[in-house]
Coordinates of C-alpha atoms in Angstrom, one line a residue:
M919 CA 62.7 -37.2 -73.3
S920 CA 66.5 -36.8 -72.7
I921 CA 69.4 -34.5 -73.4
Q922 CA 72.6 -36.1 -74.7
V923 CA 76.0 -34.7 -73.7
V924 CA 79.3 -35.9 -75.0
P925 CA 82.7 -34.1 -74.5
L926 CA 84.9 -34.2 -77.6
G927 CA 87.5 -32.4 -75.5
A928 CA 87.8 -31.2 -71.9
G929 CA 86.2 -34.4 -70.5
Q930 CA 88.2 -35.1 -67.3
D931 CA 90.9 -32.9 -68.8
V932 CA 91.8 -29.2 -69.2
G933 CA 92.3 -28.1 -72.8
R934 CA 90.7 -28.8 -76.2
S935 CA 87.3 -27.7 -75.0
C936 CA 84.5 -29.0 -77.2
V937 CA 81.2 -30.3 -75.9
L938 CA 78.5 -31.7 -78.2
I939 CA 74.8 -31.7 -77.0
T940 CA 71.6 -33.1 -78.6
I941 CA 68.5 -31.5 -77.3
K942 CA 65.1 -32.3 -78.9
G943 CA 66.8 -33.3 -82.1
K944 CA 69.0 -30.2 -82.3
N945 CA 72.8 -30.7 -82.3
I946 CA 74.9 -27.9 -80.8
M947 CA 78.7 -27.8 -80.4
F948 CA 80.0 -25.6 -77.6
D949 CA 83.6 -24.4 -78.2
C950 CA 86.2 -25.8 -80.6
G951 CA 89.6 -25.6 -78.8
M952 CA 93.1 -27.0 -79.1
H953 CA 95.2 -28.7 -76.4
M954 CA 98.4 -27.1 -75.3
G955 CA 99.9 -30.4 -74.2
Y956 CA 100.0 -32.0 -77.7
N957 CA 101.8 -31.2 -81.0
D958 CA 100.1 -34.0 -83.1
A959 CA 96.6 -34.9 -84.2
R960 CA 95.5 -35.1 -80.5
R961 CA 95.8 -31.3 -80.2
F962 CA 92.3 -30.9 -81.9
P963 CA 89.0 -32.6 -80.9
D964 CA 88.1 -35.9 -82.6
F965 CA 85.5 -34.6 -85.0
T966 CA 84.9 -38.0 -86.5
Y967 CA 82.6 -38.6 -83.6
I968 CA 80.2 -36.2 -85.2
S969 CA 80.6 -37.6 -88.7
K970 CA 83.1 -39.9 -90.4
T971 CA 82.1 -38.7 -93.8
G972 CA 82.4 -34.9 -93.2
R973 CA 78.6 -34.2 -93.0
F974 CA 79.2 -31.6 -90.2
T975 CA 77.0 -28.8 -91.7
E976 CA 74.1 -31.2 -92.2
I977 CA 74.4 -32.6 -88.6
L978 CA 75.2 -29.5 -86.5
D979 CA 72.6 -26.8 -86.0
A980 CA 75.0 -24.3 -84.5
V981 CA 78.6 -23.9 -83.1
I982 CA 79.0 -21.6 -80.1
I983 CA 82.3 -20.2 -79.0
T984 CA 82.4 -18.8 -75.4
H985 CA 85.7 -16.8 -75.5
F986 CA 89.0 -16.2 -77.4
H987 CA 91.4 -18.4 -75.4
L988 CA 92.9 -21.0 -77.8
D989 CA 91.8 -23.9 -75.7
H990 CA 88.3 -22.8 -76.6
C991 CA 88.7 -21.6 -80.2
G992 CA 92.0 -22.8 -81.5
A993 CA 90.6 -25.6 -83.7
L994 CA 87.8 -23.5 -85.3
P995 CA 89.6 -22.7 -88.6
F996 CA 90.6 -26.3 -88.9
F997 CA 87.0 -27.4 -88.4
T998 CA 85.4 -24.9 -90.8
E999 CA 88.0 -24.7 -93.6
M1000 CA 89.7 -28.1 -93.5
C1001 CA 86.9 -30.3 -92.2
G1002 CA 84.2 -28.4 -94.1
Y1003 CA 81.7 -27.1 -91.5
D1004 CA 79.7 -24.2 -93.1
G1005 CA 76.9 -23.7 -90.6
P1006 CA 76.3 -20.8 -88.2
I1007 CA 78.9 -19.9 -85.6
Y1008 CA 78.0 -17.6 -82.6
M1009 CA 80.3 -15.6 -80.3
T1010 CA 80.3 -12.1 -78.7
H1011 CA 81.7 -9.0 -80.5
P1012 CA 84.9 -8.8 -78.5
T1013 CA 85.6 -12.6 -79.1
K1014 CA 85.1 -12.1 -82.8
A1015 CA 87.5 -9.2 -82.8
I1016 CA 90.3 -10.9 -80.8
C1017 CA 90.0 -14.5 -82.0
P1018 CA 91.7 -14.0 -85.4
I1019 CA 94.7 -12.3 -83.8
L1020 CA 95.4 -15.1 -81.4
L1021 CA 94.7 -17.7 -84.1
E1022 CA 97.2 -16.0 -86.4
D1023 CA 99.9 -16.0 -83.6
Y1024 CA 99.2 -19.7 -83.0
R1025 CA 99.5 -20.4 -86.8
K1026 CA 102.8 -18.5 -87.0
I1027 CA 104.4 -20.4 -84.2
T1028 CA 103.2 -23.8 -85.4
V1029 CA 104.0 -23.3 -89.1
E1030 CA 106.7 -20.7 -89.4
R1031 CA 108.8 -21.6 -86.3
K1032 CA 108.1 -25.4 -86.0
G1033 CA 107.7 -26.0 -89.8
E1034 CA 104.5 -28.0 -89.7
T1035 CA 102.7 -28.2 -93.1
N1036 CA 99.2 -29.7 -92.5
F1037 CA 97.8 -26.7 -90.7
F1038 CA 95.3 -23.9 -91.4
T1039 CA 96.5 -20.8 -93.3
S1040 CA 96.0 -17.0 -92.7
C1041 CA 93.5 -17.0 -95.4
M1042 CA 91.6 -19.8 -93.7
I1043 CA 91.4 -17.8 -90.5
K1044 CA 89.8 -14.9 -92.4
D1045 CA 87.4 -17.1 -94.2
C1046 CA 86.4 -18.8 -90.9
M1047 CA 85.7 -15.5 -89.2
K1048 CA 83.4 -14.4 -92.0
K1049 CA 81.1 -17.2 -91.0
V1050 CA 80.7 -15.8 -87.4
I1051 CA 77.5 -14.2 -86.3
P1052 CA 78.2 -11.9 -83.3
I1053 CA 75.8 -11.8 -80.4
N1054 CA 75.2 -9.1 -77.7
L1055 CA 74.9 -9.8 -74.0
H1056 CA 71.3 -10.6 -73.0
E1057 CA 70.3 -10.8 -76.7
T1058 CA 68.1 -13.8 -77.6
I1059 CA 68.9 -15.1 -81.1
R1060 CA 66.6 -17.6 -82.8
V1061 CA 68.7 -20.0 -84.8
D1062 CA 65.6 -21.5 -86.3
D1063 CA 61.9 -21.9 -85.4
D1064 CA 62.7 -24.1 -82.4
L1065 CA 66.3 -23.3 -81.2
E1066 CA 67.1 -20.1 -79.4
I1067 CA 70.3 -18.9 -77.6
K1068 CA 71.1 -16.1 -75.1
A1069 CA 74.5 -14.8 -73.9
Y1070 CA 75.3 -13.9 -70.3
Y1071 CA 78.4 -12.1 -68.8
A1072 CA 81.1 -14.6 -67.7
G1073 CA 83.9 -12.3 -66.4
H1074 CA 87.1 -14.4 -67.0
V1075 CA 88.4 -12.4 -70.1
L1076 CA 87.1 -9.6 -72.3
G1077 CA 84.1 -10.9 -74.2
A1078 CA 83.7 -14.2 -72.4
A1079 CA 80.1 -15.4 -72.2
M1080 CA 78.0 -18.2 -70.8
F1081 CA 75.3 -19.4 -73.1
Y1082 CA 71.6 -20.4 -72.4
V1083 CA 70.2 -22.7 -75.1
R1084 CA 66.5 -23.6 -75.3
V1085 CA 64.5 -25.9 -77.6
G1086 CA 60.9 -26.0 -76.7
N1087 CA 60.6 -26.6 -73.0
E1088 CA 64.1 -28.1 -72.6
S1089 CA 67.2 -26.0 -71.8
V1090 CA 70.9 -26.2 -71.3
V1091 CA 73.4 -23.7 -69.9
Y1092 CA 77.1 -24.0 -70.9
T1093 CA 79.4 -21.8 -68.8
G1094 CA 82.7 -21.9 -70.7
D1095 CA 85.2 -20.4 -68.4
Y1096 CA 83.9 -17.9 -65.8
N1097 CA 84.9 -16.0 -62.6
M1098 CA 82.5 -15.4 -59.8
T1099 CA 84.6 -12.7 -58.2
P1100 CA 85.4 -9.3 -59.8
D1101 CA 89.0 -8.3 -60.4
R1102 CA 90.9 -5.1 -61.3
H1103 CA 89.5 -4.8 -64.8
L1104 CA 86.5 -7.2 -65.2
G1105 CA 83.3 -7.8 -63.3
S1106 CA 82.0 -11.1 -61.9
A1107 CA 79.9 -13.6 -63.9
W1108 CA 76.1 -13.2 -63.9
I1109 CA 73.1 -15.1 -65.2
D1110 CA 69.4 -15.1 -64.7
K1111 CA 67.8 -17.8 -62.5
V1112 CA 67.0 -19.9 -65.6
R1113 CA 66.6 -23.3 -63.9
P1114 CA 68.0 -25.3 -66.9
D1115 CA 67.5 -29.0 -67.3
V1116 CA 71.3 -29.3 -67.6
L1117 CA 74.1 -27.0 -66.4
I1118 CA 77.5 -27.8 -68.1
T1119 CA 80.1 -26.0 -66.0
E1120 CA 83.9 -25.8 -65.9
S1121 CA 85.6 -27.3 -62.9
T1122 CA 89.3 -26.3 -63.3
Y1123 CA 89.6 -25.4 -59.6
G1124 CA 87.0 -27.8 -58.3
T1125 CA 89.0 -28.6 -55.1
T1126 CA 90.4 -25.1 -54.5
I1127 CA 89.1 -22.3 -52.2
R1128 CA 91.3 -19.3 -52.8
D1129 CA 92.6 -17.0 -50.1
S1130 CA 91.8 -13.3 -50.2
K1131 CA 92.7 -11.5 -53.4
R1132 CA 94.5 -8.8 -51.5
S1133 CA 96.9 -11.2 -49.7
R1134 CA 97.7 -12.9 -53.0
E1135 CA 98.5 -9.5 -54.6
R1136 CA 100.8 -8.6 -51.7
D1137 CA 102.6 -12.0 -51.9
F1138 CA 103.1 -11.6 -55.7
L1139 CA 104.5 -8.1 -55.4
K1140 CA 106.8 -9.1 -52.5
K1141 CA 108.3 -12.0 -54.4
V1142 CA 108.9 -9.9 -57.5
H1143 CA 110.5 -7.1 -55.5
D1144 CA 112.7 -9.4 -53.5
C1145 CA 114.0 -11.2 -56.6
V1146 CA 114.9 -8.0 -58.5
A1147 CA 116.4 -6.4 -55.4
N1148 CA 118.8 -9.4 -55.3
G1149 CA 119.7 -8.9 -58.9
G1150 CA 117.6 -11.6 -60.4
N1151 CA 115.2 -11.6 -63.4
V1152 CA 111.5 -12.4 -63.0
L1153 CA 109.7 -14.2 -65.8
I1154 CA 105.9 -14.2 -65.7
P1155 CA 104.3 -16.4 -68.4
V1156 CA 100.8 -15.0 -69.3
F1157 CA 98.4 -15.1 -72.2
A1158 CA 98.3 -11.9 -74.1
L1159 CA 94.9 -10.7 -73.0
G1160 CA 93.3 -11.2 -69.6
R1161 CA 95.6 -12.0 -66.7
A1162 CA 98.3 -10.0 -68.5
Q1163 CA 96.3 -6.8 -68.1
E1164 CA 95.3 -7.7 -64.5
L1165 CA 99.0 -8.2 -63.4
C1166 CA 100.3 -5.3 -65.5
I1167 CA 97.9 -2.9 -63.6
L1168 CA 99.2 -4.4 -60.3
I1169 CA 102.9 -4.0 -61.2
E1170 CA 102.3 -0.5 -62.7
S1171 CA 100.7 0.8 -59.6
Y1172 CA 103.3 -0.8 -57.3
W1173 CA 106.3 0.5 -59.3
E1174 CA 104.7 4.0 -59.3
R1175 CA 104.1 3.9 -55.5
M1176 CA 107.6 2.5 -54.6
G1177 CA 109.5 4.7 -57.2
L1178 CA 111.2 1.6 -58.7
D1179 CA 113.3 2.0 -61.9
V1180 CA 113.9 -1.7 -62.7
P1181 CA 112.7 -2.3 -66.3
V1182 CA 109.4 -4.1 -66.9
Y1183 CA 108.6 -5.6 -70.3
F1184 CA 105.7 -7.2 -72.1
S1185 CA 106.7 -9.6 -74.8
A1186 CA 103.6 -9.7 -77.0
G1187 CA 103.0 -7.2 -79.7
L1188 CA 99.4 -7.2 -78.6
T1189 CA 99.8 -4.6 -75.8
E1190 CA 98.9 -1.7 -78.0
R1191 CA 96.1 -3.6 -79.7
A1192 CA 94.9 -4.8 -76.4
N1193 CA 94.4 -1.2 -75.2
N1194 CA 92.4 -0.5 -78.4
Y1195 CA 90.1 -3.5 -77.6
Y1196 CA 89.6 -2.3 -74.0
K1197 CA 88.7 1.1 -75.4
L1198 CA 86.4 -0.3 -78.0
F1199 CA 84.6 -2.7 -75.6
I1200 CA 84.8 -0.6 -72.4
N1201 CA 81.2 -1.7 -71.5
W1202 CA 82.6 -5.2 -70.8
T1203 CA 85.0 -3.9 -68.1
N1204 CA 84.2 -3.3 -64.4
Q1205 CA 82.7 0.0 -63.0
K1206 CA 86.0 1.4 -61.8
V1207 CA 87.6 1.1 -65.3
K1208 CA 84.5 2.7 -66.9
S1209 CA 84.4 5.6 -64.4
T1210 CA 88.1 6.5 -64.7
F1211 CA 88.4 5.9 -68.4
V1212 CA 87.6 9.5 -69.5
E1213 CA 90.3 11.0 -67.3
R1214 CA 92.9 8.2 -67.6
N1215 CA 93.1 4.9 -69.6
M1216 CA 94.2 2.3 -67.0
F1217 CA 95.8 0.3 -69.8
D1218 CA 98.3 3.1 -70.9
F1219 CA 101.3 1.8 -68.9
K1220 CA 104.1 4.2 -67.9
H1221 CA 106.5 1.6 -66.5
I1222 CA 105.9 -1.3 -68.9
K1223 CA 107.7 -1.3 -72.2
A1224 CA 107.6 -3.5 -75.3
W1225 CA 110.0 -6.5 -75.2
N1226 CA 112.8 -6.9 -77.7
R1227 CA 114.7 -10.3 -78.1
T1228 CA 118.1 -8.4 -77.9
M1229 CA 117.3 -7.7 -74.3
L1230 CA 117.9 -11.3 -73.4
D1231 CA 121.6 -10.4 -73.4
H1232 CA 121.3 -7.5 -71.1
K1233 CA 122.6 -7.8 -67.6
G1234 CA 120.9 -6.5 -64.5
P1235 CA 117.4 -7.3 -63.0
M1236 CA 114.3 -7.0 -65.1
V1237 CA 110.7 -8.3 -65.1
V1238 CA 109.2 -9.8 -68.2
F1239 CA 105.6 -10.7 -69.0
A1240 CA 105.9 -13.2 -71.8
T1241 CA 103.4 -15.2 -73.8
P1242 CA 102.1 -17.9 -73.8
G1243 CA 101.1 -18.7 -70.2
M1244 CA 102.0 -22.4 -70.0
L1245 CA 105.6 -22.2 -71.2
N1246 CA 104.8 -24.6 -74.1
L1247 CA 106.2 -22.5 -76.9
G1248 CA 106.9 -18.9 -78.1
T1249 CA 108.7 -16.1 -76.2
S1250 CA 108.0 -17.3 -72.7
L1251 CA 109.7 -20.7 -73.4
E1252 CA 112.6 -18.9 -75.2
I1253 CA 113.3 -16.7 -72.1
F1254 CA 112.8 -19.6 -69.7
K1255 CA 115.5 -21.6 -71.5
R1256 CA 118.0 -18.8 -71.0
W1257 CA 117.1 -17.9 -67.4
A1258 CA 116.3 -21.4 -66.0
P1259 CA 119.9 -22.4 -65.0
D1260 CA 120.5 -19.3 -62.7
P1261 CA 119.2 -19.7 -59.2
K1262 CA 119.0 -15.9 -58.8
N1263 CA 116.2 -15.8 -61.4
M1264 CA 112.5 -16.6 -60.7
V1265 CA 109.5 -17.8 -62.7
I1266 CA 106.0 -17.0 -61.4
L1267 CA 103.2 -19.1 -62.9
P1268 CA 100.0 -17.2 -62.2
G1269 CA 97.5 -19.6 -63.9
Y1270 CA 96.7 -23.2 -64.7
C1271 CA 99.2 -25.3 -66.7
A1272 CA 97.8 -28.2 -68.7
A1273 CA 99.4 -31.6 -68.3
G1274 CA 102.2 -32.1 -70.8
T1275 CA 103.2 -28.5 -71.0
V1276 CA 106.6 -27.2 -69.8
G1277 CA 104.8 -25.1 -67.2
A1278 CA 103.2 -28.3 -65.7
K1279 CA 106.6 -30.0 -65.5
V1280 CA 108.1 -26.9 -63.8
L1281 CA 105.4 -27.0 -61.2
Q1282 CA 106.2 -30.7 -60.6
N1283 CA 109.7 -29.5 -59.6
Q1284 CA 111.4 -31.4 -62.5
K1285 CA 115.0 -30.3 -62.6
L1286 CA 115.8 -31.5 -66.1
I1287 CA 113.0 -30.9 -68.6
E1288 CA 113.0 -32.4 -72.0
V1289 CA 111.2 -29.9 -74.4
D1290 CA 111.8 -32.1 -77.4
K1291 CA 114.3 -34.7 -78.5
F1292 CA 116.9 -32.0 -79.2
T1293 CA 116.3 -29.7 -76.2
K1294 CA 116.7 -30.2 -72.5
I1295 CA 116.5 -27.5 -69.8
Q1296 CA 118.4 -27.5 -66.5
V1297 CA 116.1 -25.8 -64.0
N1298 CA 117.8 -24.1 -61.1
L1299 CA 115.7 -20.9 -60.9
Q1300 CA 113.1 -20.2 -58.2
V1301 CA 109.6 -21.4 -59.0
R1302 CA 106.4 -19.8 -57.6
N1303 CA 102.8 -20.7 -58.4
L1304 CA 100.4 -17.9 -57.4
S1305 CA 96.9 -18.4 -58.6
F1306 CA 95.7 -15.3 -60.4
S1307 CA 93.6 -17.5 -62.6
A1308 CA 90.3 -16.0 -63.8
H1309 CA 88.4 -19.3 -63.2
A1310 CA 85.8 -19.8 -60.5
D1311 CA 87.1 -21.8 -57.5
A1312 CA 85.0 -24.5 -55.7
K1313 CA 83.1 -21.8 -53.7
G1314 CA 82.3 -19.9 -56.9
I1315 CA 81.1 -23.0 -58.8
M1316 CA 78.8 -24.0 -56.0
Q1317 CA 77.5 -20.4 -55.9
L1318 CA 76.6 -20.4 -59.6
I1319 CA 74.9 -23.8 -59.3
R1320 CA 72.8 -22.6 -56.3
H1321 CA 71.8 -19.5 -58.2
C1322 CA 71.0 -21.2 -61.5
E1323 CA 69.0 -24.1 -59.9
P1324 CA 69.6 -26.7 -62.6
R1325 CA 68.0 -30.1 -62.5
N1326 CA 71.3 -31.8 -63.5
V1327 CA 75.0 -30.7 -63.6
V1328 CA 77.7 -31.9 -66.0
L1329 CA 81.4 -31.1 -65.1
V1330 CA 83.9 -30.5 -67.8
H1331 CA 87.3 -28.6 -68.1
G1332 CA 88.9 -30.1 -65.0
E1333 CA 91.1 -33.0 -63.9
K1334 CA 89.3 -36.2 -62.9
G1335 CA 90.3 -36.0 -59.2
S1336 CA 89.0 -32.5 -58.8
M1337 CA 85.8 -33.4 -60.7
D1338 CA 85.1 -36.5 -58.5
F1339 CA 85.5 -34.3 -55.3
L1340 CA 83.3 -31.6 -56.6
K1341 CA 80.7 -34.1 -57.9
G1342 CA 80.4 -35.6 -54.4
K1343 CA 80.0 -32.1 -52.9
I1344 CA 77.2 -31.2 -55.4
V1345 CA 75.3 -34.4 -54.8
K1346 CA 75.6 -34.2 -51.0
E1347 CA 75.0 -30.5 -50.4
L1348 CA 72.7 -29.6 -53.2
D1349 CA 71.0 -33.0 -53.9
I1350 CA 71.4 -32.5 -57.7
P1351 CA 72.5 -35.4 -60.0
C1352 CA 76.0 -34.7 -61.3
F1353 CA 78.0 -36.3 -64.2
N1354 CA 81.7 -36.0 -65.3
P1355 CA 82.0 -38.0 -68.6
A1356 CA 85.4 -38.6 -70.2
N1357 CA 86.2 -37.5 -73.8
G1358 CA 84.1 -39.5 -76.2
V1359 CA 81.8 -40.9 -73.5
S1360 CA 78.1 -40.0 -74.2
I1361 CA 75.6 -39.5 -71.4
N1362 CA 71.8 -39.3 -71.7
I1363 CA 70.1 -37.1 -69.1
K1364 CA 66.4 -37.7 -68.6
T1365 CA 64.3 -34.6 -68.6
R1366 CA 60.9 -34.1 -67.0
L1367 CA 57.8 -34.0 -69.1
S1368 CA 56.2 -30.6 -68.9
M1369 CA 53.3 -28.9 -70.6
Q1370 CA 51.7 -25.5 -70.6
A1371 CA 48.4 -25.1 -68.7
T1372 CA 46.1 -22.3 -67.7
V1373 CA 45.4 -22.1 -64.0
S1374 CA 42.0 -21.1 -62.6
T1375 CA 42.0 -17.7 -60.9
E1376 CA 40.5 -19.1 -57.8
L1377 CA 43.2 -21.8 -57.4
L1378 CA 46.0 -19.4 -58.1
R1379 CA 44.7 -16.8 -55.6
S1380 CA 44.4 -19.4 -52.8
F1381 CA 48.0 -20.5 -53.3
L1382 CA 49.4 -17.0 -53.6
V1383 CA 47.7 -16.0 -50.4
A1384 CA 49.1 -19.0 -48.6
D1385 CA 52.6 -18.3 -50.0
A1386 CA 52.3 -14.6 -48.8
K1387 CA 51.4 -15.7 -45.3
S1388 CA 54.4 -18.1 -45.2
R1389 CA 56.7 -15.3 -46.3
V1390 CA 55.4 -13.0 -43.5
K1391 CA 56.1 -15.8 -41.0
A1392 CA 59.6 -16.4 -42.4
A1393 CA 60.4 -12.7 -41.9
E1394 CA 59.9 -13.1 -38.1
P1395 CA 63.2 -13.2 -36.1
S1396 CA 62.7 -16.8 -35.0
A1397 CA 62.3 -18.1 -38.6
D1398 CA 65.1 -19.5 -40.7
T1399 CA 65.2 -17.3 -43.9
T1400 CA 68.3 -18.8 -45.4
G1401 CA 68.4 -20.6 -48.8
P1402 CA 67.2 -19.6 -52.3
T1403 CA 63.6 -18.5 -53.1
R1404 CA 61.8 -21.5 -54.7
A1405 CA 59.0 -21.7 -57.2
I1406 CA 55.5 -22.1 -55.7
S1407 CA 54.0 -25.6 -55.9
I1408 CA 50.3 -25.6 -56.9
N1409 CA 48.3 -28.7 -56.3
G1410 CA 45.1 -29.3 -58.2
T1411 CA 43.4 -31.5 -60.9
L1412 CA 44.8 -31.4 -64.4
I1413 CA 42.0 -31.4 -67.1
I1414 CA 42.9 -32.2 -70.7
R1415 CA 40.3 -31.6 -73.3
Q1416 CA 40.2 -31.2 -77.1
D1417 CA 38.6 -28.3 -78.8
D1418 CA 36.7 -28.3 -82.2
T1419 CA 40.1 -28.2 -84.1
N1420 CA 41.4 -31.2 -82.1
K1421 CA 43.9 -28.9 -80.3
S1422 CA 44.6 -30.0 -76.7
I1423 CA 43.5 -27.6 -74.0
V1424 CA 45.2 -28.1 -70.6
K1425 CA 43.8 -26.5 -67.5
L1426 CA 44.6 -26.8 -63.8
I1427 CA 41.7 -26.4 -61.4
S1428 CA 41.2 -26.9 -57.7
N1429 CA 40.2 -30.3 -56.5
E1430 CA 37.0 -28.8 -55.1
Q1431 CA 36.1 -27.3 -58.4
Y1432 CA 36.7 -30.6 -60.2
K1433 CA 34.6 -32.4 -57.7
A1434 CA 31.7 -29.9 -58.1
E1435 CA 32.0 -30.1 -62.0
F1436 CA 32.1 -33.9 -61.9
E1437 CA 29.0 -34.1 -59.7
Q1438 CA 27.2 -31.6 -62.0
Q1439 CA 28.0 -33.9 -65.0
Q1440 CA 26.8 -37.0 -63.2
Q1441 CA 23.5 -35.3 -62.4
A1442 CA 23.1 -34.1 -66.0

């Protein structure tokens, strides 16, 4: 048997996440995202790989969306309402609540500001979300008699989940985006030791091991403070939910502690709605937010006010959190155009910028950036890249793989160079086969034949006793107790018989018992 995996997006690339798997005849599509770096047909996955005649509902058994970021859900209304998919779609409750708002913002910018016509409408977004079946954390949903899925906490953003999919005795884990370290408002990712046949993991920061979070926070606050103290403006491009709340909490507490009166603004009209989502889904936040929530809502900011476009003409220092996070369009790009020529100003890019976006060009130190054929930006302002990204770094990815104990690993959502490095590390250190296919490239991963069998009490007892003795020995000071606990190997003879109804009965007995039974039969 084998499991087929093909990325329709995020294969040796970041953006347009969409991974198709076939497991025991079941077809599941993980994520359905858009690419920030393209404004043409390439922004969406190439769904013709699934069907050239639009038979998507017939072919796919389920679509699973891991979280609300547009590079994971931005193509969903296009796929359901314009391509015609009408099957089940699964996502968590927070993702279902927040997705339509970000999709509508994306539609407004694309259609109303850029004037594109062949795009999904507000009505299509609503119709798409009606098809969604919400799933709770640790809830197992049976899609049909054979296919079951289960969601696990991924950190990253509110509502993000990793998904475990099982068909018979074969299984896959798809991580989406996740974070293995807790932050100021979310906990760290967690999953059972499920030992899947295939683990499909993001690899955005596959070559990075981050320094301490505290030193990054100090560095961020110092750079912001120094810039405004010298009369400059600070632009911090963020996505409306996630890192935005993390950095706002940081700035809010620093402004309060230092008694600063420099204005701080948040550009998205989502701030108030974001607070409502954090109240509604408080159980998704970390323990500190939960424990202080009754006395004080951490997301009610005293020093951070709503942004108004007229403030662009105001003189004097200010700090602005503006969406979106990669400077590819919207308010963040509008402010950047105005502030970029002045060397007193600063832009701090706190997360990953996909290739082709203005943010990526800024990080490459390009001094003249062509946004489109009509717009060029002279870049003289100070540029800082401080990683507050909510993605796992190389250490976190390896930690998840060690814990999960998969038989195979597939890397997606990363640049090829990072993937190749991480792939070598996984194979060398963990001795696990690893793959990193490009978009449209299909791989077949062989799975082990397995069957259920009853084990004789005598045989099981003998191996459990031997295992217990080895554990006692391992607890001695001289013993090496590092490494994960492994399953117990039981050696014996496998007996396969058929009962009166022609049903196969599989039993594992000790070699001694088999020898005795065989001799008994011979004598009979």
